[in-house]
Short mmCIF file of C-alpha atoms and ligand atoms in Angstrom, two decimals:
data_model
loop_
_atom_site.label_atom_id
_atom_site.label_comp_id
_atom_site.label_asym_id
_atom_site.label_seq_id
_atom_site.Cartn_x
_atom_site.Cartn_y
_atom_site.Cartn_z
CA MET X 123 13.18 16.85 13.41
CA ALA X 124 11.78 14.51 10.82
CA ARG X 125 10.54 11.09 11.87
CA VAL X 126 12.27 8.47 9.74
CA LEU X 127 10.69 5.03 9.75
CA SER X 128 11.70 1.80 8.12
CA GLY X 129 11.18 -1.91 8.62
CA ILE X 130 13.28 -4.90 7.73
CA GLN X 131 11.91 -8.41 7.39
CA PRO X 132 13.38 -11.19 9.51
CA SER X 133 13.16 -13.66 6.68
CA GLY X 134 16.72 -14.98 7.00
CA ARG X 135 20.17 -13.93 8.12
CA LEU X 136 21.00 -10.39 7.04
CA HIS X 137 23.56 -10.14 4.25
CA ILE X 138 25.92 -7.47 3.00
CA GLY X 139 23.38 -6.45 0.34
CA ASN X 140 20.94 -5.60 3.16
CA TYR X 141 23.69 -3.73 4.96
CA PHE X 142 25.00 -1.58 2.10
CA GLY X 143 21.55 -1.22 0.52
CA ALA X 144 19.50 -0.37 3.61
CA MET X 145 20.89 -0.79 7.12
CA ARG X 146 23.88 1.50 6.64
CA GLN X 147 21.50 4.30 5.59
CA HIS X 148 19.14 3.60 8.50
CA LEU X 149 22.04 3.82 10.92
CA ALA X 150 23.38 7.02 9.35
CA LEU X 151 19.95 8.70 9.47
CA GLN X 152 19.50 8.21 13.22
CA ALA X 153 21.79 11.10 14.21
CA GLN X 154 19.87 13.95 12.53
CA ASN X 155 16.38 12.48 12.71
CA GLU X 156 13.99 10.71 14.98
CA GLY X 157 14.60 7.09 13.96
CA PHE X 158 11.74 4.57 14.16
CA TYR X 159 12.99 1.17 13.01
CA PHE X 160 11.32 -2.16 13.41
CA ILE X 161 11.64 -5.84 12.65
CA ALA X 162 8.79 -6.66 10.29
CA ASP X 163 7.81 -10.08 11.62
CA TYR X 164 4.16 -9.79 10.55
CA HIS X 165 5.41 -9.20 7.01
CA ALA X 166 7.77 -12.18 7.25
CA MET X 167 4.76 -14.41 8.05
CA THR X 168 3.65 -14.05 4.43
CA SER X 169 6.26 -16.66 3.51
CA ASN X 170 5.02 -19.10 6.21
CA PRO X 171 8.15 -19.63 8.34
CA SER X 172 8.01 -22.06 11.26
CA ALA X 173 7.34 -20.47 14.67
CA GLU X 174 10.85 -21.33 15.76
CA ASP X 175 12.47 -19.75 12.68
CA LEU X 176 10.41 -16.58 12.88
CA ARG X 177 11.21 -16.03 16.57
CA ARG X 178 14.93 -16.78 16.19
CA ARG X 179 15.37 -14.68 13.05
CA SER X 180 13.66 -11.70 14.67
CA LEU X 181 16.19 -11.81 17.49
CA GLU X 182 19.04 -12.24 15.02
CA VAL X 183 18.01 -9.13 13.10
CA ALA X 184 17.80 -7.25 16.40
CA MET X 185 21.31 -8.38 17.36
CA ASP X 186 22.68 -7.41 13.95
CA TYR X 187 21.23 -3.91 14.13
CA ILE X 188 22.38 -3.30 17.69
CA ALA X 189 25.88 -4.65 17.00
CA LEU X 190 26.21 -2.46 13.90
CA GLY X 191 25.53 0.73 15.83
CA LEU X 192 21.83 1.24 16.40
CA ASP X 193 21.48 3.91 19.08
CA THR X 194 19.22 2.07 21.50
CA GLU X 195 18.62 5.14 23.65
CA LYS X 196 17.68 7.61 20.93
CA THR X 197 16.23 5.44 18.18
CA VAL X 198 12.95 3.61 18.74
CA PHE X 199 13.58 -0.02 17.79
CA TRP X 200 10.97 -2.73 18.18
CA ARG X 201 9.40 -5.87 16.82
CA GLN X 202 6.38 -5.07 14.64
CA SER X 203 4.10 -7.66 16.27
CA ASP X 204 4.63 -6.15 19.73
CA VAL X 205 2.38 -3.30 18.58
CA PRO X 206 -0.79 -5.12 17.47
CA GLU X 207 -2.48 -1.74 16.86
CA VAL X 208 -0.99 -1.83 13.35
CA THR X 209 -3.09 -4.86 12.48
CA GLU X 210 -6.25 -3.05 13.53
CA LEU X 211 -5.22 -0.08 11.42
CA THR X 212 -4.52 -2.49 8.55
CA TRP X 213 -8.13 -3.64 8.60
CA ILE X 214 -9.51 -0.11 8.71
CA LEU X 215 -7.27 0.94 5.82
CA SER X 216 -8.12 -2.25 3.90
CA CYS X 217 -11.71 -1.14 3.74
CA ILE X 218 -10.83 2.03 1.85
CA THR X 219 -8.18 0.43 -0.36
CA PRO X 220 -9.43 -0.32 -3.87
CA MET X 221 -8.58 -3.81 -5.14
CA GLY X 222 -7.08 -2.27 -8.26
CA LEU X 223 -4.45 -0.46 -6.21
CA LEU X 224 -3.16 -3.75 -4.82
CA GLN X 225 -3.57 -5.61 -8.11
CA ARG X 226 -1.13 -3.17 -9.68
CA CYS X 227 1.58 -3.92 -7.10
CA THR X 228 4.45 -5.78 -8.71
CA SER X 229 6.01 -7.28 -5.58
CA TYR X 230 3.09 -9.71 -5.14
CA LYS X 231 3.45 -10.96 -8.69
CA ASP X 232 7.24 -11.18 -8.32
CA LYS X 233 7.01 -13.19 -5.13
CA VAL X 234 4.45 -15.58 -6.52
CA ALA X 235 6.65 -16.00 -9.58
CA GLN X 236 9.52 -16.87 -7.20
CA GLY X 237 7.44 -19.68 -5.77
CA LEU X 238 5.81 -18.18 -2.66
CA SER X 239 2.27 -19.38 -2.07
CA PRO X 240 -0.22 -16.73 -3.21
CA ASN X 241 -1.86 -16.23 0.20
CA HIS X 242 -4.06 -13.28 1.12
CA GLY X 243 -1.40 -11.84 3.46
CA LEU X 244 1.07 -11.62 0.61
CA PHE X 245 -1.51 -9.82 -1.53
CA ALA X 246 -2.55 -7.44 1.26
CA TYR X 247 1.02 -6.82 2.43
CA PRO X 248 1.18 -3.22 1.09
CA VAL X 249 -1.77 -2.29 3.34
CA LEU X 250 0.07 -3.62 6.38
CA GLN X 251 3.09 -1.61 5.27
CA ALA X 252 0.90 1.49 4.94
CA ALA X 253 -0.40 0.91 8.47
CA ASP X 254 3.20 0.65 9.75
CA ILE X 255 4.05 3.97 8.19
CA LEU X 256 0.84 5.81 9.09
CA ALA X 257 0.44 4.54 12.67
CA TYR X 258 3.60 6.41 13.63
CA HIS X 259 3.06 9.63 11.62
CA SER X 260 6.26 9.00 9.69
CA ASN X 261 7.66 11.79 7.54
CA LEU X 262 10.36 9.94 5.65
CA VAL X 263 10.58 6.28 4.71
CA PRO X 264 14.02 5.24 3.47
CA VAL X 265 13.69 2.17 1.27
CA GLY X 266 15.30 0.69 -1.80
CA ALA X 267 13.82 1.26 -5.25
CA ASP X 268 12.00 -2.10 -5.02
CA GLN X 269 9.74 -0.63 -2.31
CA LYS X 270 8.94 2.68 -4.06
CA GLN X 271 5.55 1.48 -5.19
CA HIS X 272 4.55 0.61 -1.62
CA ILE X 273 5.25 4.16 -0.46
CA GLU X 274 3.08 5.49 -3.28
CA VAL X 275 0.31 3.11 -2.23
CA THR X 276 0.68 4.39 1.34
CA ARG X 277 0.34 8.01 0.23
CA ASP X 278 -2.69 7.14 -1.84
CA ILE X 279 -4.39 5.30 1.05
CA ALA X 280 -3.59 8.12 3.51
CA GLN X 281 -5.04 10.73 1.17
CA ARG X 282 -8.22 8.69 0.69
CA PHE X 283 -8.56 8.31 4.44
CA ASN X 284 -8.03 12.01 5.13
CA ASN X 285 -10.48 13.01 2.38
CA GLU X 286 -13.11 10.76 3.86
CA TYR X 287 -12.57 11.25 7.60
CA GLY X 288 -10.53 14.43 8.11
CA PRO X 289 -6.83 15.29 8.33
CA ILE X 290 -5.70 12.62 10.78
CA LEU X 291 -2.94 10.76 8.98
CA THR X 292 0.43 12.27 8.09
CA ILE X 293 1.28 11.85 4.41
CA PRO X 294 4.81 10.43 4.26
CA GLU X 295 7.37 11.61 1.78
CA ASP X 296 9.24 9.35 -0.56
CA TYR X 297 12.76 8.77 0.52
CA ILE X 298 13.98 6.42 -2.10
CA LEU X 299 17.60 5.48 -1.72
CA GLU X 300 18.24 5.76 -5.43
CA ASP X 301 21.97 6.23 -5.42
CA VAL X 302 22.40 3.03 -3.46
CA ALA X 303 24.26 0.44 -5.46
CA VAL X 304 22.71 -2.96 -6.00
CA VAL X 305 25.14 -5.34 -4.32
CA PRO X 306 25.80 -8.34 -6.57
CA GLY X 307 25.73 -11.85 -5.14
CA LEU X 308 28.17 -14.73 -5.63
CA ASP X 309 26.58 -15.68 -8.96
CA GLY X 310 26.46 -12.15 -10.40
CA ARG X 311 22.73 -11.67 -9.84
CA LYS X 312 21.47 -9.24 -7.18
CA MET X 313 22.49 -10.54 -3.77
CA SER X 314 19.30 -11.94 -2.26
CA LYS X 315 18.38 -14.65 0.18
CA SER X 316 15.92 -15.95 -2.42
CA TYR X 317 18.85 -16.70 -4.76
CA ASP X 318 21.03 -18.35 -2.14
CA ASN X 319 23.97 -16.23 -3.29
CA THR X 320 24.61 -14.15 -0.17
CA ILE X 321 27.45 -13.30 2.16
CA GLU X 322 26.02 -12.89 5.64
CA ILE X 323 27.26 -9.91 7.61
CA PHE X 324 28.32 -11.98 10.57
CA GLU X 325 29.21 -15.35 9.14
CA PRO X 326 32.71 -16.52 10.15
CA GLU X 327 35.52 -14.66 8.41
CA SER X 328 36.91 -17.91 6.99
CA SER X 329 33.61 -18.51 5.24
CA VAL X 330 33.35 -14.91 3.98
CA LYS X 331 36.79 -15.36 2.42
CA LYS X 332 35.91 -18.69 0.84
CA LYS X 333 32.73 -17.26 -0.65
CA ILE X 334 34.48 -14.23 -2.12
CA MET X 335 37.14 -16.48 -3.67
CA ARG X 336 34.41 -18.41 -5.49
CA ILE X 337 32.48 -15.44 -6.93
CA GLN X 338 31.74 -16.16 -10.58
CA THR X 339 33.84 -14.09 -13.00
CA ASP X 340 34.29 -14.19 -16.76
CA SER X 341 37.11 -16.08 -18.43
CA THR X 342 39.23 -13.11 -19.54
CA PRO X 343 42.88 -14.26 -19.31
CA VAL X 344 45.06 -12.68 -16.61
CA GLU X 345 47.10 -10.57 -19.03
CA ASP X 346 44.07 -9.04 -20.84
CA PRO X 347 42.39 -5.73 -19.91
CA LYS X 348 39.12 -6.09 -17.99
CA ASP X 349 36.08 -3.87 -17.57
CA PRO X 350 35.75 -3.01 -13.85
CA GLN X 351 32.16 -1.82 -14.27
CA ARG X 352 31.04 -5.27 -15.33
CA CYS X 353 32.75 -7.15 -12.54
CA GLY X 354 30.97 -8.19 -9.34
CA VAL X 355 34.26 -8.41 -7.45
CA PHE X 356 35.03 -4.79 -8.30
CA ALA X 357 31.50 -3.80 -7.20
CA LEU X 358 32.25 -5.27 -3.76
CA LEU X 359 35.66 -3.57 -3.69
CA LYS X 360 33.97 -0.22 -4.21
CA LEU X 361 31.90 -0.74 -1.05
CA VAL X 362 34.85 -1.27 1.26
CA ALA X 363 38.02 0.28 -0.22
CA GLU X 364 39.23 3.86 0.14
CA PRO X 365 38.82 6.05 -2.99
CA ASP X 366 42.54 5.99 -3.82
CA GLU X 367 42.68 2.24 -3.70
CA ILE X 368 39.55 1.95 -5.88
CA LYS X 369 41.22 4.14 -8.51
CA GLU X 370 44.37 2.06 -8.36
CA TRP X 371 42.47 -1.19 -9.01
CA GLU X 372 40.45 0.43 -11.75
CA GLY X 373 43.72 1.26 -13.51
CA LYS X 374 44.98 -2.29 -13.05
CA TYR X 375 41.75 -3.76 -14.48
CA ARG X 376 42.00 -1.60 -17.57
CA ALA X 377 45.71 -2.22 -18.07
CA GLY X 378 45.45 -6.02 -17.75
CA GLY X 379 47.98 -8.24 -16.04
CA VAL X 380 45.94 -8.79 -12.87
CA GLY X 381 43.92 -11.95 -12.30
CA TYR X 382 40.55 -12.00 -10.56
CA GLY X 383 42.06 -14.14 -7.80
CA THR X 384 44.34 -11.29 -6.71
CA VAL X 385 41.47 -8.80 -6.53
CA LYS X 386 39.27 -11.29 -4.70
CA LYS X 387 41.93 -11.80 -2.02
CA ARG X 388 42.08 -8.06 -1.38
CA VAL X 389 38.28 -7.71 -1.34
CA ALA X 390 38.04 -10.56 1.16
CA GLU X 391 40.59 -8.86 3.42
CA LEU X 392 38.83 -5.50 3.25
CA MET X 393 35.33 -6.97 3.70
CA CYS X 394 36.40 -8.85 6.84
CA ALA X 395 38.19 -5.76 8.19
CA TYR X 396 35.08 -3.63 7.56
CA PHE X 397 32.82 -5.71 9.83
CA ARG X 398 35.51 -6.81 12.33
CA PRO X 399 34.86 -3.95 14.81
CA TYR X 400 31.25 -5.12 15.23
CA ARG X 401 31.87 -8.82 15.71
CA ASP X 402 32.68 -8.70 19.42
CA LYS X 403 29.52 -6.79 20.19
CA ARG X 404 27.49 -9.24 18.08
CA ALA X 405 29.02 -12.19 19.94
CA ALA X 406 28.38 -10.55 23.33
CA LEU X 407 24.70 -9.99 22.45
CA GLU X 408 24.35 -13.62 21.43
CA LYS X 409 25.24 -14.51 25.04
CA ASP X 410 22.91 -11.93 26.54
CA LEU X 411 19.57 -12.38 24.80
CA ASP X 412 17.77 -10.83 27.75
CA ALA X 413 19.51 -7.52 27.03
CA VAL X 414 18.29 -7.75 23.42
CA ARG X 415 14.75 -8.54 24.55
CA ASP X 416 14.93 -5.62 26.92
CA VAL X 417 15.85 -3.18 24.12
CA LEU X 418 12.92 -4.49 22.06
CA ALA X 419 10.51 -4.25 24.98
CA ARG X 420 11.46 -0.64 25.68
CA GLY X 421 11.17 0.17 21.98
CA ALA X 422 7.76 -1.48 21.77
CA ALA X 423 6.46 0.55 24.71
CA ARG X 424 7.58 3.80 23.06
CA ALA X 425 6.22 2.81 19.64
CA ARG X 426 2.96 1.55 21.08
CA ALA X 427 2.24 4.84 22.84
CA VAL X 428 2.37 6.62 19.48
CA ALA X 429 0.32 3.99 17.63
CA ARG X 430 -2.33 3.96 20.38
CA GLN X 431 -2.94 7.68 19.96
CA THR X 432 -3.26 7.33 16.20
CA LEU X 433 -5.69 4.45 16.62
CA ASP X 434 -7.80 6.36 19.13
CA ALA X 435 -8.16 9.22 16.64
CA VAL X 436 -8.81 6.84 13.74
CA ARG X 437 -11.45 4.89 15.68
CA ARG X 438 -13.22 8.08 16.73
CA ALA X 439 -13.22 9.43 13.17
CA THR X 440 -14.46 6.22 11.58
CA GLY X 441 -17.27 5.46 14.01
CA LEU X 442 -15.70 2.54 15.87
CA GLY X 443 -16.45 2.49 19.59
CA ASP X 444 -18.37 5.20 21.40
P1 ADP L 712 16.33 -10.16 0.01
O1 ADP L 712 16.40 -9.79 -1.46
O2 ADP L 712 17.56 -10.86 0.47
O3 ADP L 712 15.05 -10.90 0.34
P2 ADP L 712 15.02 -7.92 1.22
O4 ADP L 712 14.11 -7.80 0.04
O5 ADP L 712 14.46 -8.42 2.52
O6 ADP L 712 16.28 -8.79 0.81
O7 ADP L 712 15.72 -6.51 1.43
C1 ADP L 712 15.72 -5.75 2.60
C2 ADP L 712 16.36 -4.42 2.26
O8 ADP L 712 17.70 -4.59 1.80
C3 ADP L 712 15.62 -3.66 1.16
O9 ADP L 712 15.57 -2.29 1.48
C4 ADP L 712 16.47 -3.87 -0.07
O10 ADP L 712 16.38 -2.79 -0.95
C5 ADP L 712 17.87 -4.02 0.50
N1 ADP L 712 18.66 -4.97 -0.32
C6 ADP L 712 18.46 -6.30 -0.38
N2 ADP L 712 19.34 -6.88 -1.25
C7 ADP L 712 20.09 -5.88 -1.74
C8 ADP L 712 21.18 -5.83 -2.68
N3 ADP L 712 21.65 -6.92 -3.26
N4 ADP L 712 21.72 -4.63 -2.96
C9 ADP L 712 21.24 -3.51 -2.36
N5 ADP L 712 20.24 -3.48 -1.46
C10 ADP L 712 19.66 -4.65 -1.15
N1 LIG L 713 8.22 -4.36 2.97
C1 LIG L 713 9.56 -4.01 3.40
C2 LIG L 713 10.60 -4.94 2.75
O1 LIG L 713 10.27 -6.03 2.38
C3 LIG L 713 9.68 -4.07 4.89
C4 LIG L 713 8.72 -3.13 5.55
C5 LIG L 713 7.59 -3.49 6.24
C6 LIG L 713 8.78 -1.71 5.55
N2 LIG L 713 6.96 -2.37 6.69
C7 LIG L 713 7.65 -1.28 6.30
C8 LIG L 713 9.67 -0.78 5.03
C9 LIG L 713 7.39 0.08 6.50
C10 LIG L 713 9.40 0.57 5.23
C11 LIG L 713 8.27 1.00 5.95
O2 LIG L 713 11.77 -4.57 2.65
#
């Protein structure tokens, strides 16, 4: 059984782009694999959240995952910072990571361009990610295309380590979720918390509906034909409608005579129906935070046992300790 590992940052409320672009795949992969999923709170520190925000958002991400079907018995699910071994591994790996490798990483430049402060953590973030992956001997790392470069960096670092110190680290394989659609946001750009154009998975249904009704569309008149492939509302429809219904709407777009308002109403209905079965569980967890903390504590104990063994081997091989 392959070990599948992925992390998600608690840098805000999770939105439907996160769900259809990442979480849905994580949840689907747990059945046939050994799932190792964590809340990347060390990574989220790179954007300097307040202590209160970081702690609350980590719990919110945990509640979202559990409500959406994370198998808390089978899958190992924990908060990254509950296994501080990864930070020790980060340092050890940092010392064999050439500056040039990190300087070539585009996510640092992108984030600084978006206005994040260029702190050292943000620059060194791919090494922390490599430590996450390597501490647990992960085989597959499912991530969106935006993270592909970080998996390559991880492979590179692991190979350097093994060449220098012996075959201790498992080289992970790319598992890029390439066929995953980019979910558009309310303004037509990629849905992202940095653009403030998101629909949160568990925001009230009335607000989901309102947001969908105000998605920006072009000004093609109702009676004119429209191109479904260039419409954000249609992109959302494709995520939640049955294939027959998608075909039907595609025909209506091309034929003309349907206004965007009509499609939006249907998308809003379907989107709310899609997440409705999980809302009760999400609300119940909100009232039982101790149960959520308990899941995370059990996950951390299981994860930590694996990381400890890796660290013991790494320390021995590199000359740390006796
Ligand atoms: P954000 O852009 O809101 O900051 P993150 O970068 O934290 O989101 O993304 C976490 C995961 O969700 C990543 O694997 C990313 O590929 C996926 N994801 C985020 N936004 C989208 C989107 N609009 N469409 C598809 N996948 C997305
Ligand atoms: N950097 C990832 C993101 O922003 C989150 C992450 C942290 C991660 N550590 C990881 C993903 C390890 C996969 C494996 O989305």
